[in-house]
Amino acid sequence: MTLPLREFSRRIGAATVTVDAGEHLRTQADALLDIVAAYADELRDEFSVRAGWAPFMLVARGGDRLGVVAPDFATKTPDRVGWVGDLTLALRVLNGQVTVARRLPGVEPQPVHFNDTVLCWRGIENADRLVMSRTARKDHADDSGWYIDVFPQPRGSRQAHEFVRWPAFQLLGVNEHLARALLLPVGYGAVVSPTRIDAIIDLSTTSVAVRGPL
């Protein structure tokens, strides 16, 4: 069931800026408007700001109104990502990422772009539990360093054809909680179930840094 959208608006400089999202995301919509307000003198059609892993762009709505749009994370054509005016998914995921990253006090989150790539074992779509880890290794410029596998990991060697690289936002179609962990820095990982993050793992000691559910 699709929840009804609520328009959140604020007068910023010479424009009225609007955010359309689910009512339950009022706090997150206000936080996004706070970010936009820092650029009050620059607001115009197609002006964009980055919040977390993704850009948010302003589009003219007529008169002095500017609406905020976000990348279409639900697109079926990942090589041609468009924009959507319903920010419910974008704000929900961003809030989840910030919430998880804050569970490691004193540890700085590490940025990732929504279109950066993640190395995945091809069987993760059908697994109940998954393990993800982030290393400093980068095979190319847009490599996030993240690797995702089933949990527990099977013994034995894997073949190259058993792996695939996906844009990070495509993890939302597998398990939204995978995307929530993406701001964890190099040296950390997570064990993820269908409805939650079970634990944040310190890879240097292979120990549980934060016990879930998250």
PDB file of C-alpha atoms in Angstrom:
ATOM      1  CA  MET A   1       0.000   0.000   0.000  1.00  0.00           C
ATOM      2  CA  THR A   2       1.341   3.427  -0.967  1.00  0.00           C
ATOM      3  CA  LEU A   3       1.168   5.932   1.853  1.00  0.00           C
ATOM      4  CA  PRO A   4      -0.206   9.402   1.036  1.00  0.00           C
ATOM      5  CA  LEU A   5       2.341  12.144   0.530  1.00  0.00           C
ATOM      6  CA  ARG A   6       2.600  15.275   2.593  1.00  0.00           C
ATOM      7  CA  GLU A   7       4.015  18.514   1.242  1.00  0.00           C
ATOM      8  CA  PHE A   8       6.517  20.149   3.566  1.00  0.00           C
ATOM      9  CA  SER A   9       7.398  23.695   2.546  1.00  0.00           C
ATOM     10  CA  ARG A  10       9.554  26.542   3.746  1.00  0.00           C
ATOM     11  CA  ARG A  11      10.276  30.047   2.583  1.00  0.00           C
ATOM     12  CA  ILE A  12      14.002  30.191   1.815  1.00  0.00           C
ATOM     13  CA  GLY A  13      15.364  33.405   0.385  1.00  0.00           C
ATOM     14  CA  ALA A  14      13.221  34.429  -2.563  1.00  0.00           C
ATOM     15  CA  ALA A  15      11.702  30.971  -3.084  1.00  0.00           C
ATOM     16  CA  THR A  16       9.230  28.631  -1.461  1.00  0.00           C
ATOM     17  CA  VAL A  17      10.916  25.232  -1.379  1.00  0.00           C
ATOM     18  CA  THR A  18       8.745  22.100  -1.128  1.00  0.00           C
ATOM     19  CA  VAL A  19       9.488  18.491  -0.198  1.00  0.00           C
ATOM     20  CA  ASP A  20       6.954  15.711  -0.885  1.00  0.00           C
ATOM     21  CA  ALA A  21       7.292  12.677   1.392  1.00  0.00           C
ATOM     22  CA  GLY A  22       5.393  10.476   3.798  1.00  0.00           C
ATOM     23  CA  GLU A  23       3.996  12.238   6.864  1.00  0.00           C
ATOM     24  CA  HIS A  24       6.209  10.132   9.157  1.00  0.00           C
ATOM     25  CA  LEU A  25       9.302  11.728   7.592  1.00  0.00           C
ATOM     26  CA  ARG A  26       8.596  15.272   8.801  1.00  0.00           C
ATOM     27  CA  THR A  27      11.853  15.448  10.792  1.00  0.00           C
ATOM     28  CA  GLN A  28      13.903  14.214   7.835  1.00  0.00           C
ATOM     29  CA  ALA A  29      12.163  16.631   5.446  1.00  0.00           C
ATOM     30  CA  ASP A  30      12.912  19.519   7.820  1.00  0.00           C
ATOM     31  CA  ALA A  31      16.569  18.443   7.995  1.00  0.00           C
ATOM     32  CA  LEU A  32      16.784  18.445   4.184  1.00  0.00           C
ATOM     33  CA  LEU A  33      15.247  21.915   4.063  1.00  0.00           C
ATOM     34  CA  ASP A  34      17.870  23.025   6.598  1.00  0.00           C
ATOM     35  CA  ILE A  35      20.579  21.879   4.182  1.00  0.00           C
ATOM     36  CA  VAL A  36      18.927  23.710   1.286  1.00  0.00           C
ATOM     37  CA  ALA A  37      18.585  26.847   3.439  1.00  0.00           C
ATOM     38  CA  ALA A  38      22.380  27.067   3.740  1.00  0.00           C
ATOM     39  CA  TYR A  39      22.391  27.992   0.026  1.00  0.00           C
ATOM     40  CA  ALA A  40      19.558  30.545   0.184  1.00  0.00           C
ATOM     41  CA  ASP A  41      21.226  32.982  -2.222  1.00  0.00           C
ATOM     42  CA  GLU A  42      21.930  30.309  -4.861  1.00  0.00           C
ATOM     43  CA  LEU A  43      18.557  28.589  -5.226  1.00  0.00           C
ATOM     44  CA  ARG A  44      17.338  28.146  -8.784  1.00  0.00           C
ATOM     45  CA  ASP A  45      15.992  25.511 -11.167  1.00  0.00           C
ATOM     46  CA  GLU A  46      18.370  22.487 -11.369  1.00  0.00           C
ATOM     47  CA  PHE A  47      20.451  23.619  -8.377  1.00  0.00           C
ATOM     48  CA  SER A  48      21.567  20.538  -6.428  1.00  0.00           C
ATOM     49  CA  VAL A  49      22.933  19.733  -2.982  1.00  0.00           C
ATOM     50  CA  ARG A  50      24.301  16.464  -1.690  1.00  0.00           C
ATOM     51  CA  ALA A  51      22.947  14.925   1.498  1.00  0.00           C
ATOM     52  CA  GLY A  52      24.502  11.622   2.487  1.00  0.00           C
ATOM     53  CA  TRP A  53      24.954   9.302  -0.480  1.00  0.00           C
ATOM     54  CA  ALA A  54      22.855  11.153  -3.053  1.00  0.00           C
ATOM     55  CA  PRO A  55      22.145  14.538  -4.624  1.00  0.00           C
ATOM     56  CA  PHE A  56      18.849  16.357  -4.236  1.00  0.00           C
ATOM     57  CA  MET A  57      17.901  18.752  -7.025  1.00  0.00           C
ATOM     58  CA  LEU A  58      15.550  21.729  -7.192  1.00  0.00           C
ATOM     59  CA  VAL A  59      13.052  21.982 -10.033  1.00  0.00           C
ATOM     60  CA  ALA A  60      10.846  24.939 -10.907  1.00  0.00           C
ATOM     61  CA  ARG A  61       7.178  24.419  -9.971  1.00  0.00           C
ATOM     62  CA  GLY A  62       5.822  27.738 -11.220  1.00  0.00           C
ATOM     63  CA  GLY A  63       5.935  31.188  -9.693  1.00  0.00           C
ATOM     64  CA  ASP A  64       8.516  31.292  -6.934  1.00  0.00           C
ATOM     65  CA  ARG A  65       8.078  27.633  -5.970  1.00  0.00           C
ATOM     66  CA  LEU A  66      10.921  25.117  -6.187  1.00  0.00           C
ATOM     67  CA  GLY A  67      10.345  21.410  -5.564  1.00  0.00           C
ATOM     68  CA  VAL A  68      13.026  19.006  -4.370  1.00  0.00           C
ATOM     69  CA  VAL A  69      13.557  15.799  -6.359  1.00  0.00           C
ATOM     70  CA  ALA A  70      15.813  12.777  -5.719  1.00  0.00           C
ATOM     71  CA  PRO A  71      17.323  10.014  -7.860  1.00  0.00           C
ATOM     72  CA  ASP A  72      14.891   7.250  -8.762  1.00  0.00           C
ATOM     73  CA  PHE A  73      16.300   4.404  -6.671  1.00  0.00           C
ATOM     74  CA  ALA A  74      13.504   2.103  -7.873  1.00  0.00           C
ATOM     75  CA  THR A  75      14.443   2.440 -11.543  1.00  0.00           C
ATOM     76  CA  LYS A  76      14.603  -0.677 -13.702  1.00  0.00           C
ATOM     77  CA  THR A  77      17.282   0.932 -15.900  1.00  0.00           C
ATOM     78  CA  PRO A  78      20.244   1.557 -13.535  1.00  0.00           C
ATOM     79  CA  ASP A  79      22.352   2.985 -16.346  1.00  0.00           C
ATOM     80  CA  ARG A  80      19.791   5.784 -16.835  1.00  0.00           C
ATOM     81  CA  VAL A  81      18.721   6.974 -13.390  1.00  0.00           C
ATOM     82  CA  GLY A  82      16.025   9.644 -13.510  1.00  0.00           C
ATOM     83  CA  TRP A  83      14.497  11.869 -10.848  1.00  0.00           C
ATOM     84  CA  VAL A  84      11.368  11.489  -8.709  1.00  0.00           C
ATOM     85  CA  GLY A  85       9.351  13.976  -6.669  1.00  0.00           C
ATOM     86  CA  ASP A  86       8.334  11.462  -3.996  1.00  0.00           C
ATOM     87  CA  LEU A  87      11.236  11.618  -1.522  1.00  0.00           C
ATOM     88  CA  THR A  88       9.847   8.967   0.845  1.00  0.00           C
ATOM     89  CA  LEU A  89      12.359   6.264  -0.095  1.00  0.00           C
ATOM     90  CA  ALA A  90      15.311   8.659  -0.399  1.00  0.00           C
ATOM     91  CA  LEU A  91      14.708  10.198   3.032  1.00  0.00           C
ATOM     92  CA  ARG A  92      13.960   6.869   4.715  1.00  0.00           C
ATOM     93  CA  VAL A  93      17.209   5.322   3.485  1.00  0.00           C
ATOM     94  CA  LEU A  94      19.261   8.423   4.300  1.00  0.00           C
ATOM     95  CA  ASN A  95      17.831   8.478   7.821  1.00  0.00           C
ATOM     96  CA  GLY A  96      18.671   4.788   8.201  1.00  0.00           C
ATOM     97  CA  GLN A  97      22.251   5.327   7.045  1.00  0.00           C
ATOM     98  CA  VAL A  98      22.831   8.179   9.487  1.00  0.00           C
ATOM     99  CA  THR A  99      21.242   6.208  12.338  1.00  0.00           C
ATOM    100  CA  VAL A 100      23.493   3.181  11.752  1.00  0.00           C
ATOM    101  CA  ALA A 101      26.675   5.256  11.305  1.00  0.00           C
ATOM    102  CA  ARG A 102      26.039   7.043  14.607  1.00  0.00           C
ATOM    103  CA  ARG A 103      26.132   3.748  16.470  1.00  0.00           C
ATOM    104  CA  LEU A 104      29.930   3.890  16.224  1.00  0.00           C
ATOM    105  CA  PRO A 105      30.745   6.925  18.402  1.00  0.00           C
ATOM    106  CA  GLY A 106      34.109   8.465  17.641  1.00  0.00           C
ATOM    107  CA  VAL A 107      34.298   6.719  14.255  1.00  0.00           C
ATOM    108  CA  GLU A 108      33.791   8.926  11.210  1.00  0.00           C
ATOM    109  CA  PRO A 109      31.302   7.682   8.597  1.00  0.00           C
ATOM    110  CA  GLN A 110      32.855   7.175   5.173  1.00  0.00           C
ATOM    111  CA  PRO A 111      30.972   8.651   2.225  1.00  0.00           C
ATOM    112  CA  VAL A 112      29.706   6.477  -0.591  1.00  0.00           C
ATOM    113  CA  HIS A 113      27.892   7.629  -3.724  1.00  0.00           C
ATOM    114  CA  PHE A 114      24.606   5.942  -4.569  1.00  0.00           C
ATOM    115  CA  ASN A 115      26.055   4.942  -7.932  1.00  0.00           C
ATOM    116  CA  ASP A 116      29.352   3.561  -6.586  1.00  0.00           C
ATOM    117  CA  THR A 117      29.707  -0.159  -7.183  1.00  0.00           C
ATOM    118  CA  VAL A 118      29.428  -3.024  -4.704  1.00  0.00           C
ATOM    119  CA  LEU A 119      30.884  -6.493  -5.330  1.00  0.00           C
ATOM    120  CA  CYS A 120      28.220  -9.137  -4.657  1.00  0.00           C
ATOM    121  CA  TRP A 121      28.069 -12.893  -4.769  1.00  0.00           C
ATOM    122  CA  ARG A 122      25.287 -13.773  -7.183  1.00  0.00           C
ATOM    123  CA  GLY A 123      23.358 -15.803  -4.595  1.00  0.00           C
ATOM    124  CA  ILE A 124      22.576 -12.960  -2.193  1.00  0.00           C
ATOM    125  CA  GLU A 125      19.083 -12.357  -3.578  1.00  0.00           C
ATOM    126  CA  ASN A 126      17.850 -15.686  -2.194  1.00  0.00           C
ATOM    127  CA  ALA A 127      19.687 -15.757   1.152  1.00  0.00           C
ATOM    128  CA  ASP A 128      18.087 -15.188   4.556  1.00  0.00           C
ATOM    129  CA  ARG A 129      21.199 -13.654   6.128  1.00  0.00           C
ATOM    130  CA  LEU A 130      23.984 -11.687   4.503  1.00  0.00           C
ATOM    131  CA  VAL A 131      27.394 -10.453   5.557  1.00  0.00           C
ATOM    132  CA  MET A 132      28.969  -7.299   4.176  1.00  0.00           C
ATOM    133  CA  SER A 133      32.469  -5.900   4.652  1.00  0.00           C
ATOM    134  CA  ARG A 134      34.299  -2.760   3.537  1.00  0.00           C
ATOM    135  CA  THR A 135      37.991  -2.704   2.668  1.00  0.00           C
ATOM    136  CA  ALA A 136      40.369  -0.111   1.259  1.00  0.00           C
ATOM    137  CA  ARG A 137      40.779  -2.105  -1.947  1.00  0.00           C
ATOM    138  CA  LYS A 138      39.562  -0.279  -5.053  1.00  0.00           C
ATOM    139  CA  ASP A 139      39.478  -2.082  -8.375  1.00  0.00           C
ATOM    140  CA  HIS A 140      38.375   1.095 -10.165  1.00  0.00           C
ATOM    141  CA  ALA A 141      37.390   4.700  -9.414  1.00  0.00           C
ATOM    142  CA  ASP A 142      33.774   4.040  -8.451  1.00  0.00           C
ATOM    143  CA  ASP A 143      34.501   0.963  -6.308  1.00  0.00           C
ATOM    144  CA  SER A 144      32.966   1.524  -2.861  1.00  0.00           C
ATOM    145  CA  GLY A 145      35.127  -1.152  -1.258  1.00  0.00           C
ATOM    146  CA  TRP A 146      32.033  -3.074  -0.152  1.00  0.00           C
ATOM    147  CA  TYR A 147      31.683  -6.823  -0.617  1.00  0.00           C
ATOM    148  CA  ILE A 148      28.477  -8.741   0.147  1.00  0.00           C
ATOM    149  CA  ASP A 149      28.108 -12.496   0.582  1.00  0.00           C
ATOM    150  CA  VAL A 150      25.753 -15.000   2.180  1.00  0.00           C
ATOM    151  CA  PHE A 151      26.121 -15.702   5.913  1.00  0.00           C
ATOM    152  CA  PRO A 152      27.625 -17.986   6.942  1.00  0.00           C
ATOM    153  CA  GLN A 153      29.992 -17.991   3.992  1.00  0.00           C
ATOM    154  CA  PRO A 154      30.394 -21.394   2.330  1.00  0.00           C
ATOM    155  CA  ARG A 155      33.746 -23.146   2.400  1.00  0.00           C
ATOM    156  CA  GLY A 156      35.784 -23.573  -0.715  1.00  0.00           C
ATOM    157  CA  SER A 157      36.948 -21.266  -3.447  1.00  0.00           C
ATOM    158  CA  ARG A 158      34.694 -19.129  -5.620  1.00  0.00           C
ATOM    159  CA  GLN A 159      34.913 -18.542  -9.346  1.00  0.00           C
ATOM    160  CA  ALA A 160      34.988 -15.118 -10.992  1.00  0.00           C
ATOM    161  CA  HIS A 161      31.689 -15.746 -12.789  1.00  0.00           C
ATOM    162  CA  GLU A 162      29.956 -16.130  -9.408  1.00  0.00           C
ATOM    163  CA  PHE A 163      30.346 -12.417  -8.678  1.00  0.00           C
ATOM    164  CA  VAL A 164      28.673  -9.316 -10.035  1.00  0.00           C
ATOM    165  CA  ARG A 165      29.118  -5.577  -9.521  1.00  0.00           C
ATOM    166  CA  TRP A 166      26.005  -3.531  -8.839  1.00  0.00           C
ATOM    167  CA  PRO A 167      25.453   0.175  -8.275  1.00  0.00           C
ATOM    168  CA  ALA A 168      24.997   0.612  -4.517  1.00  0.00           C
ATOM    169  CA  PHE A 169      21.390   1.785  -4.819  1.00  0.00           C
ATOM    170  CA  GLN A 170      20.384  -1.534  -6.388  1.00  0.00           C
ATOM    171  CA  LEU A 171      20.876  -3.146  -2.976  1.00  0.00           C
ATOM    172  CA  LEU A 172      17.515  -1.599  -2.059  1.00  0.00           C
ATOM    173  CA  GLY A 173      15.891  -4.199  -4.302  1.00  0.00           C
ATOM    174  CA  VAL A 174      17.586  -7.013  -2.363  1.00  0.00           C
ATOM    175  CA  ASN A 175      17.380  -5.789   1.224  1.00  0.00           C
ATOM    176  CA  GLU A 176      17.006  -2.149   2.277  1.00  0.00           C
ATOM    177  CA  HIS A 177      19.090  -2.814   5.395  1.00  0.00           C
ATOM    178  CA  LEU A 178      22.150  -3.435   3.220  1.00  0.00           C
ATOM    179  CA  ALA A 179      21.906   0.153   2.003  1.00  0.00           C
ATOM    180  CA  ARG A 180      21.524   1.404   5.577  1.00  0.00           C
ATOM    181  CA  ALA A 181      25.010   0.084   6.427  1.00  0.00           C
ATOM    182  CA  LEU A 182      26.824   1.731   3.509  1.00  0.00           C
ATOM    183  CA  LEU A 183      28.228   4.710   5.452  1.00  0.00           C
ATOM    184  CA  LEU A 184      30.197   2.425   7.759  1.00  0.00           C
ATOM    185  CA  PRO A 185      33.915   3.078   7.157  1.00  0.00           C
ATOM    186  CA  VAL A 186      36.672   0.819   5.890  1.00  0.00           C
ATOM    187  CA  GLY A 187      37.438  -1.833   8.490  1.00  0.00           C
ATOM    188  CA  TYR A 188      33.816  -2.473   9.426  1.00  0.00           C
ATOM    189  CA  GLY A 189      31.056  -4.729   8.194  1.00  0.00           C
ATOM    190  CA  ALA A 190      27.596  -5.936   9.120  1.00  0.00           C
ATOM    191  CA  VAL A 191      25.450  -9.029   9.362  1.00  0.00           C
ATOM    192  CA  VAL A 192      22.034  -8.355   7.863  1.00  0.00           C
ATOM    193  CA  SER A 193      18.701 -10.172   8.090  1.00  0.00           C
ATOM    194  CA  PRO A 194      15.550  -9.466   6.065  1.00  0.00           C
ATOM    195  CA  THR A 195      14.097  -7.123   8.707  1.00  0.00           C
ATOM    196  CA  ARG A 196      17.144  -5.626  10.435  1.00  0.00           C
ATOM    197  CA  ILE A 197      20.906  -5.285  10.838  1.00  0.00           C
ATOM    198  CA  ASP A 198      21.882  -7.966  13.354  1.00  0.00           C
ATOM    199  CA  ALA A 199      25.335  -6.598  14.170  1.00  0.00           C
ATOM    200  CA  ILE A 200      28.113  -4.226  13.127  1.00  0.00           C
ATOM    201  CA  ILE A 201      31.433  -6.073  12.888  1.00  0.00           C
ATOM    202  CA  ASP A 202      34.941  -4.743  13.555  1.00  0.00           C
ATOM    203  CA  LEU A 203      36.926  -6.500  10.834  1.00  0.00           C
ATOM    204  CA  SER A 204      40.291  -5.874  12.491  1.00  0.00           C
ATOM    205  CA  THR A 205      39.315  -8.121  15.403  1.00  0.00           C
ATOM    206  CA  THR A 206      36.430 -10.032  13.743  1.00  0.00           C
ATOM    207  CA  SER A 207      34.384  -9.075  16.790  1.00  0.00           C
ATOM    208  CA  VAL A 208      30.944  -7.530  17.253  1.00  0.00           C
ATOM    209  CA  ALA A 209      31.341  -3.748  17.595  1.00  0.00           C
ATOM    210  CA  VAL A 210      27.607  -3.065  17.974  1.00  0.00           C
ATOM    211  CA  ARG A 211      24.993  -5.700  18.649  1.00  0.00           C
ATOM    212  CA  GLY A 212      21.609  -5.269  16.986  1.00  0.00           C
ATOM    213  CA  PRO A 213      18.890  -5.190  16.139  1.00  0.00           C
ATOM    214  CA  LEU A 214      19.485  -1.975  14.248  1.00  0.00           C
TER     215      LEU A 214
END
